[in-house]
Each structure stands twice: as C-alpha cells, then as structure tokens.
Amino acid sequence: MSETPLLDELEKGRWPSFVTEMKRMAAVKPYSKNILLQLERSYVERVTHWKHGGIVGVRGYGGGVIGRYSDLPPEVMQTPEVHTLRVAQPAGWFYSTKALRKLCDVWEKHGSGFINLHGSTGDIILLGAQTASLQPCFEDLISIGFDLGGSGGDVRTLSCCGGPAFCQWSCIDTLDIYHELTMELQDEIHRPRFPYKFKIKIAGCPNDCVAALARADLAIIGTWRDSIKIDQEAVREYAKKGVNIAAVAARCPPQALEWDGKELRVIPEDCTRCMKCLSALPKAILPGDDRGVSILLGGKATILQGAFLGWVIVPFMKADKPYRELKELTRKILDWWDENAKTRERVGELVYRVGMRNFLKAIGQPPAPQMVYAPRANPYYFWSPEELEEVK
Amino acid sequence: MSGEKKYITDIGPPHYREMVHPVLMKNYGKWRYHEYVAPGIIKHVSMNGDEVYMVRAAIPKIVSVYFVRELCDIADKYSDGYVKFTSRHNVEFIVTDKNKLDGLLRELRERGWPVGGTGRSLKAIIHTQGWVHCHTAIIDAPGLAKALYDELYDYFVRDDLPGKLKIAIACCLNMCGAVHCSDLAFVGMHRKPPVVNDDIVSRLCEIPTLVASCPTAAIRPAPEKKSVIVNEERCMYCGNCYTVCPGMFIHNPKYDCLSMWVGGNAVAGGPPEFSRLAIPYLPNNPPRWPECVQAAKKVIDAWIKNAKKGERIGDWIKRIGWERFFTLTEIPFTDKHIDDFIFSLPTFRTTTQFKWR
Ligand code: HEM
Ligand code: SF4
Ligand code: SF4
Ligand code: SF4
Ligand code: SF4
C-alpha cells in the first residue's frame, strides 16, 4: 500500500508531476520523505501544517532564509525544521550547466534536494534544510559563486527580462542594470531594515515580460523618445507575402500609422509605444534610437488595501552605464519610504496616503501629464506656504 | 590572516557574462528579428545573420536535484552547456545548430516535457508554494496547477487559441504571484474570522502592529488580557492578522474555499486590467480539485467559442460586456460580485446603457 495515496493521484495525467520529483528525493533521503509525508497529511486534512517562521539565518545576514517548522508532534514529524533558502539568480535566469550542477551538489549535500526554478520574485528556491545545515550550505554556496537573495523588510531580489541577450526590442541593457543595481544594493538586500518588502524589476521594452508594472514597487521599463524605425523595403516584403499592412495600421491604438500601399508612415508624436506594430512586423519595425527608461512606482498584489498597478513617476530617464541617475533615484525613494512609511506599508500605499505632491517633492521630480490619465475632477488641492509667499 | 579562512558575504549573483550562451553574448544588443517556427520554438536572427532557436519546455514547479542534472545533460548535448529560464518558470534551450533541433525535441518528448507556451497558447501557470512550504496556504497551488495542466495540456503545446491564456494560482490572499492581473486565476480564501488565542497573542505578538494589520479595523486591543478582540462583522477574512501573529488562527478546513477570477492582464497595448471575481466559492477538494478544473474549462471553452482572433479573455469580456459573460458561462451573479471594499465606486454602472443578457 502506498503511503501517499492522495498525492499519487497527482502522478496521473500528461503533465510532468512535482509529486514524482518529490518521490525521487524521498527515495534516498529520509528527511525529504518526511516532508512528502507531511504534504500527504495536508491533502488528507485539507490544511497546512507549518507554523509561523522562526528566526533563522546565516551569519552576517538578516534575510534570505525563511524559517519553517512543522506543527505536527515529533512522533509524526521527526524533522520539524524545514527552512528555505532564497538564492539570487543570475541576471535574466541564464545559466551554464556547470553552475547549475555545482548548485545541485551543494543542495544535495545540505538539504532536501527540492528546488523551485524559480520563485515568483525570481530567486532559486532551495526548499527544506535543517537549522544546522544553513550556515555550511551558505558557505558552500558562496564558494561556488552564489549568494542569498532578500526576504522580510528589505529590498527583495531583483529580476529582469533577457533583453539584449536575445531580444531586438530591448531599449536598455537589462542584464547589466540588474547586475549593477543588485551589487549596489547588497546591504539593503541582505540586511532587512525597511518597513516592508521593496521589489525592483527591469524590463527591456514596454512588453514588460517580467510583469514589472503589476508586481514591482519600482518598475524600470525600457522605452524611446524619438520615433520607431521602419524599414520600408521589409514592410513591402511583408505586403507581398500577403500580410495586411492596412490592418496593422488600423490596429494602432492612437492611429499613428498610415499605409498608402507603398509606404508605412508613422506620426512619431502620436505613437504611445504600445509595441503592437513591432510585434506584427518584427522584421520591419524597431524601437527608436533615443532610448532610456520609464519608471513606474507602486505595483503590488492585494494585501492590504487592494491591488495596485504601478504608475508613472518618471516618464523618461536615460539609463546608460554606470546608471548614476537611476541609482540615485532608487536610493532617494528607498530613504523617503523608510522615513515615512508605517510598518508593513508598501511604497505605493505610502504615496497613496500622503499624495503624489509630497512624494514628487521629496524625490525631486517635476510633475508631468504623463503621470495621470486625467487631471483631478475635484477642487480640493493644497498650496504650500512657499507657494503663497511667491504670490505675495 | 594566516591560514584563517576569510568569511565572505555579499558577492551577489554570478555575473551574467559567465552564464549567457557565448553566441547570445556575441550578438548582445544586435538582434534583428524573431520568428515563431512552431509551438515552443522561436528563432532569433541577429544583424550579422547568426540564428538561434529558443526551445521552450515546461517543468514542474518543484523539481529534484536529479531533474536539474537531467536538464543539464540535455543542455550539454543540444545547447552547448547553457540554458535559460523564463519569467514564467519554463526552461529554454538555446540551440545554435539547426540540425540538433529534431534530436532535442525527440528527447524532450520521450521524457514527457511539454514543449510549447509561445504565441496564442496557454502559458505556464504562475503559482505559489502551497502546503509544502507555507503556513498561510489554504489550498495546494502546485496540486491544482497539475490538475489544470492535465486538462488544458493541448492548449500549451498548440498555439491556436484566440489569444494568450495566462493562468495564476495563489494559495492565500497574499498572492505571491501575478494573480491579480491574469486571464484566469484561483485564490484560496477563508470564510470565517480568526479565532483569537489570547495566550499566544499575549506572549508572541506586538499588539499595536496586530491592530494596525487589519484593513477593516476589525481588531481592537483588549488590554486586560494583553490580547485583542475581533469585531466579527467587520472581518472579511483576509488573514493579514494571522500573517503577523500566530495567535490569530484563521485556518478552518470546513469553510475554507477557492475563488475564481477572470479577465486581468498586464501587457502593453493598453492599460493593464485587474482580474475580476467570477466565482466566489469553489470547494477545496484535493487531490485534483475537479470543480475548479471544470469551472476553468467552462470559461475557457466559452471564450474559445465566442472570442474573435486576437482577443484575450479580458478583451473578449470588454467587447461583449460582463452581463453577457455571466449569461454565456452560466455562472450565477451574486451579491459577492458587487464591490463593497475601499475602491468600489468606479465599478458601479452610472448609465442606463447595458445589455439585458
Ligand atoms: C522578441 C520578442 C519577445 C521575447 C523574446 C519575449 C520573451 C518572453 C519570455 C521568455 C517570457 C516568459 C514566457 C514563458 O515562460 O511562458 C515572456 C513573458 C511575457 N511576455 Fe514576452 N517576449 C517577447 C514578446 C512579447 C510581446 C509581443 C508581448 C506583449 C504583447 C510580451 C509580453 C510578455 C508578458 C507580459 C509576459 C509575462 C509576464 C507574466 O505574465 O508573468 N512579450 N516574454
Ligand atoms: S520586455 Fe521587451 S525587451 Fe524584454 S524580453 Fe520582453 S519583449 Fe524583449
Ligand atoms: S508602437 Fe503602437 S502606438 Fe506606436 S505606431 Fe506602433 S502600433 Fe502605433
Ligand atoms: S500565496 Fe499565501 S500561502 Fe501561497 S506562498 Fe504566498 S503567502 Fe504562502
Ligand atoms: S482576517 Fe483580515 S479582516 Fe479579519 S480580523 Fe484579520 S486582518 Fe482583520
């Protein structure tokens, strides 16, 4: 008789099964088997069996390890410590197999052998290690070139799209910005001292393949200020092959494209960089040359007051190496949030509470119509004393 | 110094220069265009004519080190010892030699790793940790994901849906995924207020933090007990208090359930949209959650049947209207569907112009 009849049901079907993967480890590691058996018990009772995390970690860091203890009695769960390590992924989730194999060796030695590639924030998740294994595991990780990511009230592990490594639309060097910002913020990532979490994501173009807009407190999204570049020869080539260019033009939301049967013209000041025509005619249309980033603030899921989508706080900023302006802005925002937020208040909620007016002043950014869909429709706005002095 | 090993910290992640396939590095920032070759295969062409094929395969969310080593074996054989993972947790093999494509596809097929997820297809389901890791998990997201995948498998390996289909699952309202902006999403929900354990609250929890954690101000201090009191009528079961304090026990398998959400997206081409409530209650029924799978199937079938080419679920609903959505899917509309939380007003219809069904 199987010890995991309910989980066995999840080995049926065509999709590869995580249960099969867990069983492979359970077959060789009693520790991993205990975790599997506890999971089966949750399936039977329809309830989780973890307690709130205790404080565990590695020397010198405050984050990167999530403490986990079983709530089952010791005779049922002999190894109640099942902590999780968050390991910062290389930019864009690119790996050499050499690096991945070393990671597997370290993890097989110190932990359950269960891995997520990757967690929702982006880290490699090493799922299940006992307290005594954490420090040696960390030191071995460091020795093979990996480091922990963030957890708790800190800057969380960043993430970015693959950008210039394979995508013609990337307007910025996403991988390098990821790496440079991550190195700049090592202390903020590893030692929680902030009111809550702070997520930063970097996408190379408005397609936003890392969903930064919806998920990051600070979304850095590549864009351009001049005009899309159209290769007329390639457009005609598409037309010859039967692609309906008039329909592509008709689908441009702000009606910025005109097709006269020979030439596809753009009205650059009307283009909102929605990427639709670039996606429809990838061989013919590319982003412009005056490239940089739009920065949006405040994206987050529902907890507490509701989900927020990031909104524009900097319509355009250049983002060339060494990214000084970008780094300075990030620090200004972090400091302001740190000083003003209540416990567990995300930066978007703070701005919502105190107003964009105060936020923009604090970070020294000028207000711009690009920041709103429409100006306010109520008459309740504030004047600062300095502004009234000016009038006098 | 002498002989003593230095304690090293803060080295950050491995540098991408060491991790990116050399051919991608050689053409870094010099890509010209891409082309969909077949479901799961995208060809990227650089300005100097180099071609690479990115082959996308799905992997389970929880894998073993053995699995990762197998993945490395495949990559050594077919993509020169380099791989990439995607923002939706697929693996991509980077094939520079076109002649190796068939062998790679055969090997992936033999191992049962689905190849697909490009273009107008089901994308990898973004889901959270569930009962294997999290103390606030109401459902097991990996299990539900597996059950959904088995049912929707064909939509991953084909690319002829009306539009992309992005599904997300969160096992509690903390929603550690993009659930709030997905075409279709499931979220684990409580339906009863927390039960206060005064002993634990007084010993382990900071009362002001706990009181402040409640979005509806349902928690009051009870100084005489060094604990708190919950005003049960105000509580909307978000579980936030339990996240900050173990004494606010909120799990209740008898009443806990799932909810289904539809129509969100987070892409370019228009402002992003939140997912909206479609079904307020679905039973928490492991190991395969058949009611949830069927509910998803029903909405997806209605969408496939009625949507125009290019429309994602949210686009389709926007065109036909929510009234028609509830008619077509035969999902009952309830008082739960009408927002009464903080930002509800903009969802109220302020015109006489609507459809009857
Ligand atoms: C050169 C072309 C493109 C490349 C190389 C690219 C790359 C990627 C990759 C690898 C993923 C993860 C996919 C997965 O694992 O299933 C992804 C996701 C995504 N892509 Fe793209 N993409 C491209 C075009 C587009 C287009 C045309 C759009 C929008 C119209 C878009 C928007 C997104 C979004 C929003 C996500 C998902 C984030 C999420 O929902 O979690 N991408 N992209
Ligand atoms: S966000 Fe833009 S640049 Fe980055 S991978 Fe997606 S399409 Fe390419
Ligand atoms: S990017 Fe979008 S807005 Fe700009 S021209 Fe193309 S379709 Fe129109
Ligand atoms: S969604 Fe909730 S239960 Fe699931 S991993 Fe996140 S916090 Fe844990
Ligand atoms: S579950 Fe949510 S609403 Fe209910 S008392 Fe706790 S924090 Fe308040």
PDB file of C-alpha atoms in Angstrom, chain B residues 115-269:
ATOM      1  CA  VAL B 115       7.161  21.916 -25.497  1.00  0.00           C
ATOM      2  CA  GLY B 116       5.035  24.970 -26.201  1.00  0.00           C
ATOM      3  CA  GLY B 117       3.812  28.088 -24.431  1.00  0.00           C
ATOM      4  CA  THR B 118       4.602  30.512 -27.251  1.00  0.00           C
ATOM      5  CA  GLY B 119       2.192  32.734 -29.176  1.00  0.00           C
ATOM      6  CA  ARG B 120      -1.529  32.177 -28.714  1.00  0.00           C
ATOM      7  CA  SER B 121      -1.225  29.358 -26.229  1.00  0.00           C
ATOM      8  CA  LEU B 122      -1.700  28.501 -22.603  1.00  0.00           C
ATOM      9  CA  LYS B 123       1.326  29.945 -20.824  1.00  0.00           C
ATOM     10  CA  ALA B 124       2.973  28.259 -17.881  1.00  0.00           C
ATOM     11  CA  ILE B 125       0.739  28.628 -14.842  1.00  0.00           C
ATOM     12  CA  ILE B 126       2.211  31.009 -12.300  1.00  0.00           C
ATOM     13  CA  HIS B 127       1.549  29.611  -8.874  1.00  0.00           C
ATOM     14  CA  THR B 128       2.624  29.826  -5.303  1.00  0.00           C
ATOM     15  CA  GLN B 129       4.067  27.331  -2.819  1.00  0.00           C
ATOM     16  CA  GLY B 130       1.116  25.780  -1.053  1.00  0.00           C
ATOM     17  CA  TRP B 131       1.171  23.167   1.659  1.00  0.00           C
ATOM     18  CA  VAL B 132       4.739  22.082   1.013  1.00  0.00           C
ATOM     19  CA  HIS B 133       6.087  25.340   2.367  1.00  0.00           C
ATOM     20  CA  CYS B 134       3.704  27.977   3.592  1.00  0.00           C
ATOM     21  CA  HIS B 135       1.895  28.433   6.895  1.00  0.00           C
ATOM     22  CA  THR B 136      -0.836  30.590   5.377  1.00  0.00           C
ATOM     23  CA  ALA B 137      -1.627  28.246   2.445  1.00  0.00           C
ATOM     24  CA  ILE B 138      -5.338  27.477   2.242  1.00  0.00           C
ATOM     25  CA  ILE B 139      -5.013  25.274  -0.835  1.00  0.00           C
ATOM     26  CA  ASP B 140      -2.135  23.481  -2.503  1.00  0.00           C
ATOM     27  CA  ALA B 141      -1.369  25.572  -5.561  1.00  0.00           C
ATOM     28  CA  PRO B 142       1.088  23.046  -7.094  1.00  0.00           C
ATOM     29  CA  GLY B 143      -1.566  20.331  -6.939  1.00  0.00           C
ATOM     30  CA  LEU B 144      -4.295  22.433  -8.524  1.00  0.00           C
ATOM     31  CA  ALA B 145      -1.827  23.587 -11.182  1.00  0.00           C
ATOM     32  CA  LYS B 146      -1.029  19.977 -12.071  1.00  0.00           C
ATOM     33  CA  ALA B 147      -4.748  19.096 -12.305  1.00  0.00           C
ATOM     34  CA  LEU B 148      -5.413  22.119 -14.538  1.00  0.00           C
ATOM     35  CA  TYR B 149      -2.403  21.349 -16.728  1.00  0.00           C
ATOM     36  CA  ASP B 150      -3.566  17.791 -17.342  1.00  0.00           C
ATOM     37  CA  GLU B 151      -6.946  19.127 -18.507  1.00  0.00           C
ATOM     38  CA  LEU B 152      -5.530  22.011 -20.564  1.00  0.00           C
ATOM     39  CA  TYR B 153      -2.386  20.272 -21.856  1.00  0.00           C
ATOM     40  CA  ASP B 154      -3.269  20.663 -25.530  1.00  0.00           C
ATOM     41  CA  TYR B 155      -3.555  24.426 -25.217  1.00  0.00           C
ATOM     42  CA  PHE B 156       0.080  24.580 -24.092  1.00  0.00           C
ATOM     43  CA  VAL B 157       1.503  22.553 -26.967  1.00  0.00           C
ATOM     44  CA  ARG B 158      -0.666  24.240 -29.643  1.00  0.00           C
ATOM     45  CA  ASP B 159      -0.875  27.937 -30.436  1.00  0.00           C
ATOM     46  CA  ASP B 160      -4.301  28.379 -31.985  1.00  0.00           C
ATOM     47  CA  LEU B 161      -6.238  29.864 -29.080  1.00  0.00           C
ATOM     48  CA  PRO B 162      -7.976  33.240 -29.673  1.00  0.00           C
ATOM     49  CA  GLY B 163      -5.173  34.880 -27.658  1.00  0.00           C
ATOM     50  CA  LYS B 164      -2.646  34.146 -24.927  1.00  0.00           C
ATOM     51  CA  LEU B 165      -4.028  32.392 -21.876  1.00  0.00           C
ATOM     52  CA  LYS B 166      -2.293  33.227 -18.621  1.00  0.00           C
ATOM     53  CA  ILE B 167      -3.419  31.400 -15.521  1.00  0.00           C
ATOM     54  CA  ALA B 168      -2.262  32.030 -11.979  1.00  0.00           C
ATOM     55  CA  ILE B 169      -2.962  30.396  -8.641  1.00  0.00           C
ATOM     56  CA  ALA B 170      -2.373  31.750  -5.161  1.00  0.00           C
ATOM     57  CA  CYS B 171      -2.927  29.679  -2.061  1.00  0.00           C
ATOM     58  CA  CYS B 172      -3.872  32.680   0.062  1.00  0.00           C
ATOM     59  CA  LEU B 173      -4.683  36.381  -0.287  1.00  0.00           C
ATOM     60  CA  ASN B 174      -1.015  37.288  -0.005  1.00  0.00           C
ATOM     61  CA  MET B 175      -0.953  36.309  -3.684  1.00  0.00           C
ATOM     62  CA  CYS B 176       2.762  35.735  -4.204  1.00  0.00           C
ATOM     63  CA  GLY B 177       2.204  35.656  -7.980  1.00  0.00           C
ATOM     64  CA  ALA B 178       0.541  37.797 -10.667  1.00  0.00           C
ATOM     65  CA  VAL B 179      -2.914  36.526  -9.749  1.00  0.00           C
ATOM     66  CA  HIS B 180      -4.424  39.990  -9.704  1.00  0.00           C
ATOM     67  CA  CYS B 181      -3.603  40.551 -13.395  1.00  0.00           C
ATOM     68  CA  SER B 182      -4.257  37.155 -15.018  1.00  0.00           C
ATOM     69  CA  ASP B 183      -6.701  35.950 -17.657  1.00  0.00           C
ATOM     70  CA  LEU B 184      -7.906  33.353 -15.202  1.00  0.00           C
ATOM     71  CA  ALA B 185      -6.909  32.862 -11.591  1.00  0.00           C
ATOM     72  CA  PHE B 186      -7.704  30.875  -8.483  1.00  0.00           C
ATOM     73  CA  VAL B 187      -7.181  32.154  -4.975  1.00  0.00           C
ATOM     74  CA  GLY B 188      -7.543  30.262  -1.700  1.00  0.00           C
ATOM     75  CA  MET B 189      -9.994  32.020   0.635  1.00  0.00           C
ATOM     76  CA  HIS B 190     -11.177  31.865   4.228  1.00  0.00           C
ATOM     77  CA  ARG B 191     -14.815  32.372   5.136  1.00  0.00           C
ATOM     78  CA  LYS B 192     -14.619  32.681   8.918  1.00  0.00           C
ATOM     79  CA  PRO B 193     -12.931  35.296  11.133  1.00  0.00           C
ATOM     80  CA  PRO B 194      -9.788  34.280  13.023  1.00  0.00           C
ATOM     81  CA  VAL B 195     -10.085  32.569  16.383  1.00  0.00           C
ATOM     82  CA  VAL B 196      -8.039  34.549  18.887  1.00  0.00           C
ATOM     83  CA  ASN B 197      -5.737  32.538  21.133  1.00  0.00           C
ATOM     84  CA  ASP B 198      -5.153  35.016  23.978  1.00  0.00           C
ATOM     85  CA  ASP B 199      -2.222  33.058  25.344  1.00  0.00           C
ATOM     86  CA  ILE B 200      -0.268  33.112  22.080  1.00  0.00           C
ATOM     87  CA  VAL B 201      -1.241  36.700  21.274  1.00  0.00           C
ATOM     88  CA  SER B 202      -0.103  37.956  24.685  1.00  0.00           C
ATOM     89  CA  ARG B 203       3.172  36.052  24.552  1.00  0.00           C
ATOM     90  CA  LEU B 204       4.257  36.347  20.924  1.00  0.00           C
ATOM     91  CA  CYS B 205       2.558  39.319  19.261  1.00  0.00           C
ATOM     92  CA  GLU B 206       3.039  43.028  19.305  1.00  0.00           C
ATOM     93  CA  ILE B 207      -0.472  44.383  19.878  1.00  0.00           C
ATOM     94  CA  PRO B 208      -0.203  47.747  18.016  1.00  0.00           C
ATOM     95  CA  THR B 209       1.240  46.021  14.937  1.00  0.00           C
ATOM     96  CA  LEU B 210      -1.508  43.429  15.082  1.00  0.00           C
ATOM     97  CA  VAL B 211      -4.258  46.045  15.417  1.00  0.00           C
ATOM     98  CA  ALA B 212      -2.777  48.039  12.535  1.00  0.00           C
ATOM     99  CA  SER B 213      -2.549  44.962  10.329  1.00  0.00           C
ATOM    100  CA  CYS B 214      -6.313  44.786   9.851  1.00  0.00           C
ATOM    101  CA  PRO B 215      -7.501  46.619   6.731  1.00  0.00           C
ATOM    102  CA  THR B 216     -11.053  46.975   8.058  1.00  0.00           C
ATOM    103  CA  ALA B 217     -10.144  47.990  11.616  1.00  0.00           C
ATOM    104  CA  ALA B 218     -11.891  44.900  12.937  1.00  0.00           C
ATOM    105  CA  ILE B 219      -9.254  44.290  15.619  1.00  0.00           C
ATOM    106  CA  ARG B 220      -9.392  46.142  18.957  1.00  0.00           C
ATOM    107  CA  PRO B 221      -6.885  45.858  21.804  1.00  0.00           C
ATOM    108  CA  ALA B 222      -8.107  44.087  24.934  1.00  0.00           C
ATOM    109  CA  PRO B 223      -5.551  45.412  27.459  1.00  0.00           C
ATOM    110  CA  GLU B 224      -6.953  43.425  30.387  1.00  0.00           C
ATOM    111  CA  LYS B 225      -5.967  40.197  28.586  1.00  0.00           C
ATOM    112  CA  LYS B 226      -2.907  41.700  26.834  1.00  0.00           C
ATOM    113  CA  SER B 227      -4.684  40.417  23.762  1.00  0.00           C
ATOM    114  CA  VAL B 228      -7.208  41.606  21.173  1.00  0.00           C
ATOM    115  CA  ILE B 229     -10.878  41.262  20.250  1.00  0.00           C
ATOM    116  CA  VAL B 230     -12.153  40.792  16.708  1.00  0.00           C
ATOM    117  CA  ASN B 231     -15.325  42.532  15.599  1.00  0.00           C
ATOM    118  CA  GLU B 232     -16.537  39.621  13.518  1.00  0.00           C
ATOM    119  CA  GLU B 233     -18.963  41.666  11.454  1.00  0.00           C
ATOM    120  CA  ARG B 234     -16.182  43.812  10.081  1.00  0.00           C
ATOM    121  CA  CYS B 235     -13.817  40.947   9.314  1.00  0.00           C
ATOM    122  CA  MET B 236     -13.507  39.995   5.650  1.00  0.00           C
ATOM    123  CA  TYR B 237     -11.229  37.003   6.364  1.00  0.00           C
ATOM    124  CA  CYS B 238      -8.133  38.373   4.623  1.00  0.00           C
ATOM    125  CA  GLY B 239      -5.815  36.571   7.037  1.00  0.00           C
ATOM    126  CA  ASN B 240      -3.496  39.517   7.313  1.00  0.00           C
ATOM    127  CA  CYS B 241      -3.651  39.389  11.110  1.00  0.00           C
ATOM    128  CA  TYR B 242      -2.593  35.730  11.005  1.00  0.00           C
ATOM    129  CA  THR B 243       0.365  36.649   8.832  1.00  0.00           C
ATOM    130  CA  VAL B 244       1.651  38.987  11.553  1.00  0.00           C
ATOM    131  CA  CYS B 245       0.528  36.957  14.580  1.00  0.00           C
ATOM    132  CA  PRO B 246       0.234  33.174  15.034  1.00  0.00           C
ATOM    133  CA  GLY B 247      -2.377  33.694  17.748  1.00  0.00           C
ATOM    134  CA  MET B 248      -4.988  34.751  15.183  1.00  0.00           C
ATOM    135  CA  PHE B 249      -5.683  31.246  13.934  1.00  0.00           C
ATOM    136  CA  ILE B 250      -7.748  31.505  10.773  1.00  0.00           C
ATOM    137  CA  HIS B 251      -7.470  28.126   9.039  1.00  0.00           C
ATOM    138  CA  ASN B 252     -10.775  26.295   9.017  1.00  0.00           C
ATOM    139  CA  PRO B 253     -10.861  23.387   6.562  1.00  0.00           C
ATOM    140  CA  LYS B 254     -14.611  23.047   6.915  1.00  0.00           C
ATOM    141  CA  TYR B 255     -15.236  26.517   5.488  1.00  0.00           C
ATOM    142  CA  ASP B 256     -12.065  27.418   3.562  1.00  0.00           C
ATOM    143  CA  CYS B 257     -12.555  27.505  -0.188  1.00  0.00           C
ATOM    144  CA  LEU B 258     -11.338  28.817  -3.541  1.00  0.00           C
ATOM    145  CA  SER B 259     -12.476  31.689  -5.709  1.00  0.00           C
ATOM    146  CA  MET B 260     -12.051  32.120  -9.448  1.00  0.00           C
ATOM    147  CA  TRP B 261     -11.115  35.373 -11.157  1.00  0.00           C
ATOM    148  CA  VAL B 262     -11.048  36.327 -14.829  1.00  0.00           C
ATOM    149  CA  GLY B 263     -10.163  38.990 -17.341  1.00  0.00           C
ATOM    150  CA  GLY B 264      -6.981  40.520 -15.978  1.00  0.00           C
ATOM    151  CA  ASN B 265      -3.839  41.241 -17.943  1.00  0.00           C
ATOM    152  CA  ALA B 266      -0.615  43.137 -17.550  1.00  0.00           C
ATOM    153  CA  VAL B 267       0.655  43.754 -21.050  1.00  0.00           C
ATOM    154  CA  ALA B 268       1.435  46.553 -23.395  1.00  0.00           C
ATOM    155  CA  GLY B 269      -1.108  47.730 -25.937  1.00  0.00           C
TER     156      GLY B 269
END
